[in-house]
Amino acid sequence: MALAELTPELEPYLAQAAYIQMSIFESVARVATLAPSVRAKESLSPAAGQALDKHHRLVVELGKVTDDPAAQMQGIAPAIDHYAAVVRGGDWYESLSSIYLTAGILDDFFVLLAAGIPGDVGTKAAKIIEADTKRDVIPVLLADAIAADPMLGSRLALWGRRLVGDTLLVARSAIHQSGNVYTDEQRIEPVFTELIAKHSRRMDGLGLTA
Amino acid sequence: MALAELTPELEPYLAQAAYIQMSIFESVARVATLAPSVRAKESLSPAAGQALDKHHRLVVELGKVTDDPAAQMQGIAPAIDHYAAVVRGGDWYESLSSIYLTAGILDDFFVLLAAGIPGDVGTKAAKIIEADTKRDVIPVLLADAIAADPMLGSRLALWGRRLVGDTLLVARSAIHQSGNVYTDEQRIEPVFTELIAKHSRRMDGLGLTA
């Protein structure tokens, strides 16, 4: 596991992981709010609850190593908020696919990064992040829409490929903000290759060409 | 208890009560997303989780009396969504005070209405709705802002008074959609008087003149 050598610092790691779950929560709550039917809203709302729960559980862990979790998260919030705006997409389907794909990459990344944290807190954080996302409903919602409109599939395939760059920038920034300013790029690359491979499988799962 | 005589029909009652908790969830998630600091975001997020949890618990009750809870809620969703847009407010503080005041009135109303439901499901619904809202943080967030800007207090006082009319229209519509088309207005009035009295106490709690 290449990322185990990255040994992130605990406080920035937990602050980033927690705030990203908050950001996922906000994105899911937004698509649930804008859902075209109550049925779609109902199917998405558990994913909002799960992300919020993961956020709160990661904040509990963060609270064990700092007196002021909010202050720790405040430092990285503007960059994550900006990223969330960039990957929001221009309509409901772009927003929906973006959540599935970007949260997928970021969850994978923070689970991999957790392996480099000494003690059991890394394992604990990974378990929190890996727990059921309830986002499996998203491919179902998208499949119906893509079947009804083939042009939508082409557009979302382009969109899904575009999301990777911005998301890997967030991941790279998380590594650097975790104190690994001098991290060898050769250690990061295999990790990114793994993240992209998993992303391609999610694209396949959405019926999109990666 | 005057409302006990209103004996709402169970399905529309549960559909309305559940969908209104979803609407409260959406509104709280929105103000948490737009919060000016991570600290404010953190303090608001539990209220989002509580409303979502109440929604899901009321949907479980609804699922015991209908095969298709989403379809039951779909009928009333456009009216509630429209109402939510009307009471959203023009800035973050109006949105925040609106949630505290309108969700307060609607929670009170659906708890009162539950008393007219035969059997134990009314008691169960009332318990779900009455459970901790985690919205007590809102007066704290508003008090700081009002102390720093007295004009804001005047504006929010006007806003708070304006919200009552639209919210009581939602309540009145809920009574009528619950099958009480011919409900005597003389039975509704004392209930509304009680709702307004409680609203005035919440206005006081926000430091606003009712």
Coordinates of N, CA, C and O in Angstrom, one line a residue, chain A residues 8-183:
Chain A
P8 N 0.1 10.8 6.8 CA -0.5 12.1 7.0 C -0.5 12.5 8.5 O -0.6 11.7 9.3
E9 N -0.5 13.8 8.7 CA -0.6 14.3 10.1 C -2.1 14.2 10.5 O -3.0 14.4 9.7
L10 N -2.3 13.8 11.7 CA -3.7 13.4 12.1 C -4.7 14.5 12.1 O -5.8 14.4 11.5
E11 N -4.4 15.7 12.6 CA -5.4 16.8 12.7 C -5.8 17.3 11.3 O -7.0 17.3 11.1
P12 N -4.9 17.6 10.4 CA -5.4 18.0 9.1 C -6.1 16.9 8.4 O -7.1 17.2 7.7
Y13 N -5.6 15.7 8.5 CA -6.3 14.5 7.9 C -7.8 14.5 8.3 O -8.7 14.4 7.5
L14 N -8.0 14.5 9.7 CA -9.4 14.3 10.2 C -10.2 15.5 9.8 O -11.4 15.4 9.5
A15 N -9.6 16.7 9.8 CA -10.4 18.0 9.5 C -10.8 17.9 8.0 O -12.0 18.2 7.7
Q16 N -9.9 17.5 7.1 CA -10.3 17.4 5.7 C -11.3 16.3 5.5 O -12.3 16.5 4.8
A17 N -11.1 15.1 6.1 CA -12.0 14.0 5.9 C -13.4 14.4 6.4 O -14.4 14.1 5.7
A18 N -13.4 15.0 7.5 CA -14.7 15.4 8.1 C -15.4 16.5 7.3 O -16.6 16.4 7.0
Y19 N -14.7 17.5 6.9 CA -15.3 18.6 6.1 C -15.8 18.1 4.7 O -16.8 18.6 4.2
I20 N -15.1 17.1 4.2 CA -15.5 16.6 2.9 C -16.8 15.8 3.0 O -17.7 15.9 2.2
Q21 N -17.0 15.1 4.1 CA -18.3 14.5 4.3 C -19.4 15.5 4.5 O -20.5 15.3 4.0
M22 N -19.1 16.7 5.1 CA -20.0 17.8 5.2 C -20.4 18.3 3.8 O -21.5 18.5 3.5
S23 N -19.4 18.4 3.0 CA -19.6 18.9 1.7 C -20.4 17.9 0.8 O -21.3 18.3 0.1
I24 N -20.2 16.6 1.0 CA -21.0 15.6 0.4 C -22.4 15.7 0.8 O -23.4 15.7 0.1
F25 N -22.6 15.9 2.2 CA -23.9 16.1 2.7 C -24.6 17.2 2.1 O -25.8 17.1 1.6
E26 N -24.0 18.3 2.0 CA -24.6 19.5 1.4 C -25.0 19.3 -0.1 O -26.1 19.7 -0.5
S27 N -24.1 18.6 -0.8 CA -24.4 18.3 -2.2 C -25.6 17.4 -2.4 O -26.5 17.6 -3.2
V28 N -25.7 16.4 -1.5 CA -26.8 15.4 -1.6 C -28.1 16.1 -1.2 O -29.1 15.9 -1.8
A29 N -28.0 16.9 -0.1 CA -29.2 17.6 0.3 C -29.7 18.5 -0.8 O -30.9 18.6 -1.0
R30 N -28.8 19.1 -1.5 CA -29.2 20.0 -2.6 C -29.9 19.2 -3.7 O -30.9 19.7 -4.2
V31 N -29.3 18.1 -4.2 CA -30.0 17.4 -5.2 C -31.3 16.7 -4.7 O -32.3 16.6 -5.5
A32 N -31.4 16.4 -3.5 CA -32.7 15.9 -2.9 C -33.7 17.0 -3.0 O -34.8 16.8 -3.3
T33 N -33.3 18.2 -2.6 CA -34.2 19.4 -2.6 C -34.7 19.7 -4.0 O -35.9 20.0 -4.2
L34 N -33.8 19.5 -5.0 CA -34.1 19.9 -6.4 C -34.7 18.7 -7.1 O -34.9 18.7 -8.3
A35 N -34.9 17.5 -6.5 CA -35.3 16.3 -7.2 C -36.6 16.5 -7.9 O -37.5 17.2 -7.4
P36 N -36.8 15.9 -9.1 CA -38.0 16.1 -9.9 C -39.3 15.5 -9.3 O -40.4 15.8 -9.8
S37 N -39.1 14.6 -8.4 CA -40.3 13.9 -7.8 C -40.0 13.6 -6.3 O -38.8 13.5 -5.9
V38 N -41.1 13.4 -5.6 CA -40.9 13.0 -4.2 C -40.2 11.6 -4.1 O -39.4 11.4 -3.2
R39 N -40.5 10.8 -5.1 CA -39.9 9.4 -5.1 C -38.4 9.5 -5.2 O -37.7 8.9 -4.4
A40 N -37.9 10.4 -6.1 CA -36.5 10.6 -6.2 C -35.9 11.2 -5.0 O -34.8 10.9 -4.5
K41 N -36.6 12.2 -4.4 CA -36.2 12.8 -3.2 C -36.0 11.8 -2.1 O -35.0 11.8 -1.3
E42 N -37.1 11.0 -1.9 CA -37.0 9.9 -0.9 C -35.8 9.0 -1.0 O -35.2 8.6 -0.1
S43 N -35.5 8.7 -2.3 CA -34.5 7.7 -2.5 C -33.1 8.3 -2.2 O -32.1 7.6 -1.9
L44 N -33.0 9.6 -2.4 CA -31.7 10.3 -2.2 C -31.5 10.7 -0.7 O -30.3 10.8 -0.3
S45 N -32.5 10.9 0.0 CA -32.4 11.5 1.4 C -31.5 10.6 2.3 O -30.8 11.2 3.1
P46 N -31.6 9.3 2.2 CA -30.7 8.5 3.1 C -29.2 8.8 2.9 O -28.4 8.7 3.9
A47 N -28.8 9.1 1.7 CA -27.4 9.4 1.4 C -27.0 10.7 2.1 O -25.8 10.8 2.5
A48 N -27.9 11.6 2.2 CA -27.6 12.8 2.9 C -27.4 12.5 4.4 O -26.5 13.0 5.1
G49 N -28.3 11.7 5.0 CA -28.2 11.3 6.4 C -26.9 10.6 6.7 O -26.3 10.8 7.7
Q50 N -26.5 9.7 5.8 CA -25.3 8.9 6.0 C -24.0 9.9 6.0 O -23.1 9.7 6.8
A51 N -24.0 10.8 5.0 CA -22.8 11.7 4.9 C -22.8 12.6 6.2 O -21.7 12.8 6.7
L52 N -23.9 13.0 6.6 CA -24.0 13.9 7.8 C -23.5 13.1 9.1 O -22.8 13.6 9.9
D53 N -24.0 11.9 9.2 CA -23.6 11.0 10.3 C -22.0 10.8 10.2 O -21.4 10.8 11.3
K54 N -21.5 10.5 9.1 CA -20.0 10.3 8.9 C -19.3 11.5 9.3 O -18.3 11.5 10.0
H55 N -19.8 12.7 8.9 CA -19.2 14.0 9.3 C -19.1 14.1 10.8 O -18.1 14.4 11.4
H56 N -20.3 13.9 11.5 CA -20.3 14.0 12.9 C -19.4 13.0 13.6 O -18.7 13.4 14.6
R57 N -19.3 11.8 13.1 CA -18.4 10.8 13.7 C -16.9 11.2 13.5 O -16.1 11.0 14.4
L58 N -16.6 11.7 12.4 CA -15.2 12.2 12.1 C -14.9 13.4 13.0 O -13.8 13.5 13.5
V59 N -15.9 14.3 13.2 CA -15.7 15.4 14.1 C -15.4 15.0 15.5 O -14.6 15.6 16.2
V60 N -16.1 13.9 15.9 CA -15.9 13.4 17.3 C -14.4 12.9 17.4 O -13.7 13.2 18.4
E61 N -13.9 12.2 16.3 CA -12.5 11.8 16.4 C -11.6 13.1 16.4 O -10.6 13.1 17.1
L62 N -11.9 14.0 15.5 CA -11.1 15.3 15.5 C -11.1 16.0 16.9 O -10.1 16.5 17.3
G63 N -12.2 15.9 17.5 CA -12.4 16.5 18.9 C -11.5 15.9 19.9 O -11.3 16.4 21.0
K64 N -11.0 14.7 19.6 CA -10.1 14.0 20.6 C -8.7 14.5 20.5 O -7.8 14.2 21.3
V65 N -8.3 15.1 19.3 CA -7.0 15.6 19.1 C -6.9 17.1 19.1 O -5.8 17.7 19.0
T66 N -8.0 17.8 19.1 CA -7.9 19.3 19.1 C -9.1 19.8 19.9 O -10.2 19.2 20.0
D67 N -8.9 21.0 20.6 CA -10.0 21.6 21.4 C -11.0 22.2 20.5 O -12.1 22.5 21.0
D68 N -10.7 22.5 19.2 CA -11.6 23.3 18.4 C -11.7 22.8 17.0 O -11.0 23.3 16.0
P69 N -12.5 21.7 16.8 CA -12.6 21.1 15.5 C -13.0 22.1 14.4 O -12.5 22.0 13.3
A70 N -13.9 23.0 14.8 CA -14.4 23.9 13.8 C -13.3 24.8 13.2 O -13.2 25.1 12.0
A71 N -12.4 25.2 14.1 CA -11.3 26.1 13.7 C -10.4 25.3 12.7 O -9.9 25.8 11.7
Q72 N -10.1 24.0 13.0 CA -9.3 23.2 12.2 C -10.0 23.0 10.8 O -9.3 23.1 9.8
M73 N -11.3 22.9 10.7 CA -12.0 22.7 9.5 C -12.1 24.1 8.7 O -12.1 24.1 7.5
Q74 N -12.1 25.2 9.5 CA -12.3 26.5 8.8 C -11.1 26.8 7.9 O -11.3 27.4 6.8
G75 N -10.0 26.3 8.2 CA -8.8 26.6 7.4 C -8.9 26.0 6.0 O -8.5 26.6 5.0
I76 N -9.5 24.8 5.9 CA -9.6 24.2 4.5 C -11.0 24.4 3.9 O -11.2 24.0 2.7
A77 N -11.9 24.9 4.6 CA -13.3 25.1 4.1 C -13.4 25.9 2.8 O -14.1 25.4 1.9
P78 N -12.7 27.0 2.7 CA -12.9 27.8 1.4 C -12.5 27.0 0.2 O -13.1 27.1 -0.8
A79 N -11.4 26.3 0.3 CA -10.9 25.5 -0.9 C -11.9 24.4 -1.2 O -12.2 24.2 -2.4
I80 N -12.4 23.7 -0.2 CA -13.4 22.6 -0.5 C -14.7 23.2 -1.0 O -15.3 22.7 -1.9
D81 N -15.1 24.3 -0.4 CA -16.4 25.0 -0.9 C -16.2 25.4 -2.4 O -17.2 25.3 -3.1
H82 N -15.1 25.9 -2.7 CA -14.8 26.4 -4.1 C -14.9 25.1 -5.0 O -15.5 25.2 -6.1
Y83 N -14.2 24.1 -4.6 CA -14.2 22.8 -5.4 C -15.7 22.3 -5.6 O -16.1 21.9 -6.7
A84 N -16.4 22.4 -4.5 CA -17.8 21.9 -4.6 C -18.6 22.7 -5.6 O -19.5 22.2 -6.3
A85 N -18.3 24.0 -5.6 CA -19.0 24.9 -6.6 C -18.6 24.5 -8.0 O -19.4 24.5 -9.0
V86 N -17.3 24.2 -8.2 CA -16.8 23.9 -9.6 C -17.4 22.6 -10.1 O -17.7 22.4 -11.3
V87 N -17.6 21.6 -9.2 CA -18.1 20.3 -9.6 C -19.6 20.1 -9.5 O -20.1 19.0 -9.6
R88 N -20.3 21.2 -9.2 CA -21.7 21.1 -9.0 C -22.5 20.7 -10.2 O -23.5 20.0 -10.1
G89 N -22.0 21.2 -11.4 CA -22.7 20.9 -12.6 C -23.8 21.9 -13.0 O -24.2 22.6 -12.1
G90 N -24.2 21.8 -14.2 CA -25.2 22.8 -14.8 C -26.6 22.4 -14.7 O -27.5 23.2 -14.8
D91 N -26.9 21.1 -14.4 CA -28.3 20.7 -14.2 C -28.3 19.5 -13.2 O -27.3 19.1 -12.6
W92 N -29.5 19.1 -12.9 CA -29.7 18.1 -11.8 C -28.9 16.8 -12.1 O -28.3 16.2 -11.2
Y93 N -28.9 16.4 -13.4 CA -28.2 15.1 -13.7 C -26.7 15.2 -13.6 O -26.0 14.3 -13.1
E94 N -26.2 16.4 -14.0 CA -24.7 16.6 -13.8 C -24.4 16.6 -12.3 O -23.4 16.1 -11.8
S95 N -25.3 17.3 -11.5 CA -25.0 17.3 -10.0 C -25.0 15.9 -9.4 O -24.2 15.6 -8.6
L96 N -26.0 15.1 -9.9 CA -26.2 13.8 -9.4 C -25.0 12.9 -9.7 O -24.4 12.2 -8.8
S97 N -24.6 12.9 -11.0 CA -23.4 12.1 -11.4 C -22.2 12.6 -10.7 O -21.3 11.8 -10.3
S98 N -22.1 13.9 -10.5 CA -20.9 14.5 -9.8 C -20.8 13.9 -8.4 O -19.7 13.6 -8.0
I99 N -21.9 13.9 -7.7 CA -21.8 13.4 -6.3 C -21.3 11.9 -6.3 O -20.4 11.5 -5.6
Y100 N -21.9 11.1 -7.2 CA -21.5 9.7 -7.2 C -20.0 9.5 -7.6 O -19.3 8.7 -6.9
L101 N -19.6 10.3 -8.5 CA -18.2 10.1 -9.0 C -17.2 10.8 -8.1 O -16.1 10.2 -7.7
T102 N -17.4 12.1 -7.7 CA -16.4 12.8 -6.9 C -16.4 12.3 -5.4 O -15.3 12.1 -4.9
A103 N -17.5 12.0 -4.9 CA -17.5 11.5 -3.5 C -16.9 10.1 -3.5 O -16.2 9.7 -2.6
G104 N -17.1 9.4 -4.6 CA -16.5 8.1 -4.7 C -14.9 8.2 -4.7 O -14.3 7.4 -4.0
I105 N -14.4 9.1 -5.5 CA -12.9 9.2 -5.5 C -12.4 9.7 -4.2 O -11.4 9.2 -3.6
L106 N -13.1 10.7 -3.6 CA -12.6 11.2 -2.3 C -12.7 10.2 -1.2 O -11.8 10.1 -0.3
D107 N -13.8 9.4 -1.1 CA -13.9 8.4 -0.1 C -12.8 7.4 -0.3 O -12.1 7.0 0.7
D108 N -12.5 6.9 -1.5 CA -11.4 6.0 -1.8 C -10.1 6.6 -1.3 O -9.3 5.9 -0.7
F109 N -9.9 7.9 -1.6 CA -8.6 8.5 -1.3 C -8.4 8.6 0.2 O -7.3 8.2 0.7
F110 N -9.4 9.0 0.9 CA -9.2 9.2 2.4 C -9.1 7.8 3.1 O -8.5 7.7 4.1
V111 N -9.8 6.8 2.5 CA -9.6 5.5 3.1 C -8.1 5.0 2.9 O -7.5 4.5 3.8
L112 N -7.6 5.2 1.7 CA -6.2 4.8 1.4 C -5.2 5.6 2.3 O -4.3 5.1 2.8
L113 N -5.5 6.9 2.4 CA -4.6 7.8 3.2 C -4.6 7.4 4.7 O -3.6 7.5 5.4
A114 N -5.8 6.8 5.2 CA -5.9 6.4 6.6 C -4.9 5.4 6.9 O -4.5 5.2 8.1
A115 N -4.5 4.6 5.9 CA -3.6 3.5 6.2 C -2.2 4.0 6.7 O -1.5 3.2 7.3
G116 N -1.9 5.2 6.4 CA -0.6 5.8 6.9 C -0.6 6.4 8.2 O 0.4 6.9 8.7
I117 N -1.8 6.4 8.9 CA -1.9 7.0 10.2 C -1.6 5.9 11.3 O -2.2 4.9 11.3
P118 N -0.6 6.2 12.1 CA -0.2 5.3 13.2 C -1.4 5.1 14.2 O -2.2 6.0 14.3
G119 N -1.4 4.0 14.9 CA -2.4 3.7 15.9 C -3.7 3.3 15.3 O -3.7 3.0 14.1
D120 N -4.7 3.2 16.1 CA -6.0 2.7 15.6 C -7.0 3.8 15.0 O -8.0 3.4 14.5
V121 N -6.6 5.0 15.1 CA -7.5 6.1 14.7 C -7.6 6.1 13.1 O -8.7 6.4 12.6
G122 N -6.6 5.7 12.4 CA -6.7 5.5 11.0 C -7.7 4.5 10.6 O -8.5 4.7 9.7
T123 N -7.6 3.3 11.2 CA -8.5 2.2 11.0 C -10.0 2.7 11.3 O -10.9 2.4 10.5
K124 N -10.1 3.4 12.4 CA -11.4 3.9 12.8 C -12.0 4.9 11.7 O -13.2 4.8 11.3
A125 N -11.1 5.8 11.3 CA -11.6 6.8 10.3 C -12.0 6.1 9.0 O -13.0 6.4 8.4
A126 N -11.1 5.1 8.6 CA -11.4 4.4 7.3 C -12.8 3.6 7.4 O -13.6 3.6 6.5
K127 N -13.0 3.1 8.6 CA -14.3 2.3 8.8 C -15.5 3.3 8.7 O -16.5 2.9 8.1
I128 N -15.3 4.5 9.3 CA -16.4 5.5 9.2 C -16.7 5.8 7.7 O -17.8 5.8 7.3
I129 N -15.6 6.1 7.0 CA -15.7 6.6 5.6 C -16.3 5.5 4.7 O -17.1 5.7 3.8
E130 N -15.8 4.2 5.0 CA -16.2 3.1 4.1 C -17.6 2.6 4.4 O -18.2 1.9 3.6
A131 N -18.2 3.0 5.5 CA -19.6 2.6 5.8 C -20.5 3.0 4.7 O -20.3 3.9 3.9
D132 N -21.7 2.2 4.6 CA -22.6 2.4 3.5 C -22.9 3.8 3.2 O -23.2 4.6 4.1
T133 N -22.7 4.2 1.9 CA -22.9 5.6 1.5 C -24.4 5.9 1.2 O -24.8 7.0 1.1
K134 N -25.2 4.8 0.9 CA -26.5 4.9 0.4 C -26.6 5.7 -0.9 O -27.7 6.2 -1.3
R135 N -25.5 5.7 -1.6 CA -25.5 6.4 -2.9 C -25.8 5.4 -4.1 O -25.8 5.9 -5.3
D136 N -26.0 4.2 -3.8 CA -26.3 3.2 -4.9 C -27.5 3.5 -5.6 O -27.7 3.0 -6.7
V137 N -28.4 4.4 -5.1 CA -29.6 4.7 -5.8 C -29.3 5.7 -7.0 O -30.1 5.7 -7.9
I138 N -28.1 6.3 -7.0 CA -27.8 7.3 -8.0 C -27.7 6.6 -9.4 O -28.3 7.1 -10.4
P139 N -26.9 5.5 -9.6 CA -26.9 4.9 -10.9 C -28.3 4.5 -11.4 O -28.6 4.6 -12.6
V140 N -29.2 4.1 -10.5 CA -30.6 3.8 -10.9 C -31.3 5.0 -11.4 O -31.9 5.0 -12.5
L141 N -31.2 6.1 -10.7 CA -31.9 7.3 -11.1 C -31.3 7.8 -12.5 O -32.1 8.3 -13.3
L142 N -30.0 7.7 -12.6 CA -29.4 8.1 -13.9 C -29.7 7.2 -15.0 O -29.9 7.7 -16.2
A143 N -29.8 5.9 -14.8 CA -30.0 4.9 -15.9 C -31.3 5.2 -16.6 O -31.4 5.2 -17.8
D144 N -32.4 5.5 -15.8 CA -33.7 5.8 -16.3 C -33.6 7.0 -17.2 O -34.1 7.0 -18.4
A145 N -32.9 8.1 -16.8 CA -32.8 9.3 -17.5 C -32.0 9.1 -18.8 O -32.3 9.7 -19.8
I146 N -30.9 8.4 -18.7 CA -30.0 8.2 -19.9 C -30.7 7.3 -20.9 O -30.6 7.6 -22.1
A147 N -31.5 6.3 -20.4 CA -32.2 5.5 -21.4 C -33.3 6.3 -22.2 O -33.5 6.1 -23.3
A148 N -33.8 7.3 -21.5 CA -34.8 8.1 -22.1 C -34.2 9.2 -23.0 O -34.9 9.8 -23.9
D149 N -32.9 9.5 -22.9 CA -32.3 10.6 -23.6 C -30.8 10.2 -23.9 O -29.9 10.6 -23.0
P150 N -30.5 9.6 -25.0 CA -29.1 9.2 -25.3 C -28.1 10.3 -25.2 O -26.9 10.1 -24.9
M151 N -28.5 11.5 -25.6 CA -27.6 12.7 -25.6 C -27.1 13.0 -24.2 O -26.0 13.4 -24.0
L152 N -28.0 12.7 -23.2 CA -27.6 12.9 -21.8 C -26.4 12.1 -21.5 O -25.5 12.5 -20.8
G153 N -26.4 10.8 -21.9 CA -25.3 9.9 -21.7 C -24.0 10.5 -22.2 O -23.0 10.4 -21.5
S154 N -24.0 11.0 -23.4 CA -22.8 11.6 -24.0 C -22.3 12.7 -23.1 O -21.1 12.9 -22.9
R155 N -23.2 13.6 -22.8 CA -22.9 14.8 -22.0 C -22.3 14.4 -20.6 O -21.3 14.9 -20.2
L156 N -23.0 13.4 -20.0 CA -22.5 13.0 -18.6 C -21.1 12.3 -18.7 O -20.3 12.4 -17.8
A157 N -20.9 11.6 -19.8 CA -19.6 10.9 -20.0 C -18.4 12.0 -20.0 O -17.4 11.9 -19.4
L158 N -18.7 13.1 -20.8 CA -17.7 14.2 -20.8 C -17.5 14.8 -19.5 O -16.4 15.0 -19.0
W159 N -18.6 15.0 -18.8 CA -18.7 15.7 -17.5 C -17.9 14.8 -16.5 O -17.1 15.3 -15.7
G160 N -18.2 13.5 -16.5 CA -17.5 12.6 -15.6 C -16.0 12.6 -15.8 O -15.3 12.4 -14.8
R161 N -15.5 12.7 -17.0 CA -14.1 12.7 -17.2 C -13.5 14.0 -16.7 O -12.4 14.1 -16.2
R162 N -14.3 15.1 -16.9 CA -13.8 16.4 -16.5 C -13.6 16.5 -15.0 O -12.7 17.3 -14.5
L163 N -14.4 15.8 -14.2 CA -14.4 15.9 -12.8 C -13.1 15.3 -12.1 O -12.7 15.8 -11.0
V164 N -12.5 14.4 -12.9 CA -11.3 13.7 -12.3 C -10.2 14.7 -11.9 O -9.6 14.7 -10.8
G165 N -9.9 15.6 -12.9 CA -8.8 16.5 -12.6 C -8.9 17.4 -11.4 O -8.0 17.4 -10.5
D166 N -10.1 18.0 -11.3 CA -10.3 18.9 -10.1 C -10.3 18.1 -8.8 O -9.9 18.6 -7.8
T167 N -10.8 16.8 -8.9 CA -10.9 16.0 -7.7 C -9.5 15.6 -7.2 O -9.2 15.6 -6.0
L168 N -8.7 15.2 -8.2 CA -7.3 14.8 -7.8 C -6.5 16.0 -7.3 O -5.6 15.8 -6.5
L169 N -6.9 17.2 -7.8 CA -6.2 18.4 -7.2 C -6.5 18.5 -5.7 O -5.7 18.9 -4.9
V170 N -7.8 18.3 -5.4 CA -8.2 18.3 -4.0 C -7.4 17.3 -3.2 O -6.9 17.5 -2.1
A171 N -7.3 16.1 -3.7 CA -6.5 15.0 -3.1 C -5.1 15.4 -2.9 O -4.5 15.2 -1.8
R172 N -4.5 15.9 -3.9 CA -3.1 16.3 -3.9 C -2.9 17.4 -2.8 O -1.9 17.3 -2.0
S173 N -3.8 18.3 -2.8 CA -3.7 19.4 -1.8 C -3.9 18.9 -0.4 O -3.2 19.3 0.5
A174 N -4.7 17.9 -0.2 CA -4.9 17.2 1.1 C -3.6 16.6 1.6 O -3.2 16.7 2.7
I175 N -2.9 16.0 0.6 CA -1.6 15.3 1.0 C -0.6 16.4 1.4 O 0.0 16.3 2.5
H176 N -0.6 17.5 0.7 CA 0.4 18.6 1.0 C 0.1 19.3 2.3 O 0.9 19.6 3.1
Q177 N -1.3 19.5 2.5 CA -1.7 20.2 3.7 C -1.5 19.3 4.9 O -1.5 19.8 6.1
S178 N -1.4 18.0 4.7 CA -1.2 17.1 5.8 C 0.3 17.1 6.2 O 0.7 16.2 7.0
G179 N 1.1 18.0 5.7 CA 2.4 18.1 6.2 C 3.5 17.4 5.2 O 4.7 17.5 5.5
N180 N 3.0 16.8 4.2 CA 3.9 16.1 3.3 C 4.3 17.0 2.1 O 4.1 16.7 0.9
V181 N 4.8 18.2 2.4 CA 5.1 19.2 1.4 C 6.1 18.6 0.4 O 6.1 18.9 -0.8
Y182 N 7.0 17.8 1.0 CA 8.1 17.3 0.1 C 7.9 15.9 -0.4 O 8.8 15.2 -0.8
T183 N 6.6 15.4 -0.2 CA 6.3 14.1 -0.7 C 6.7 13.8 -2.1 O 6.4 14.6 -3.0

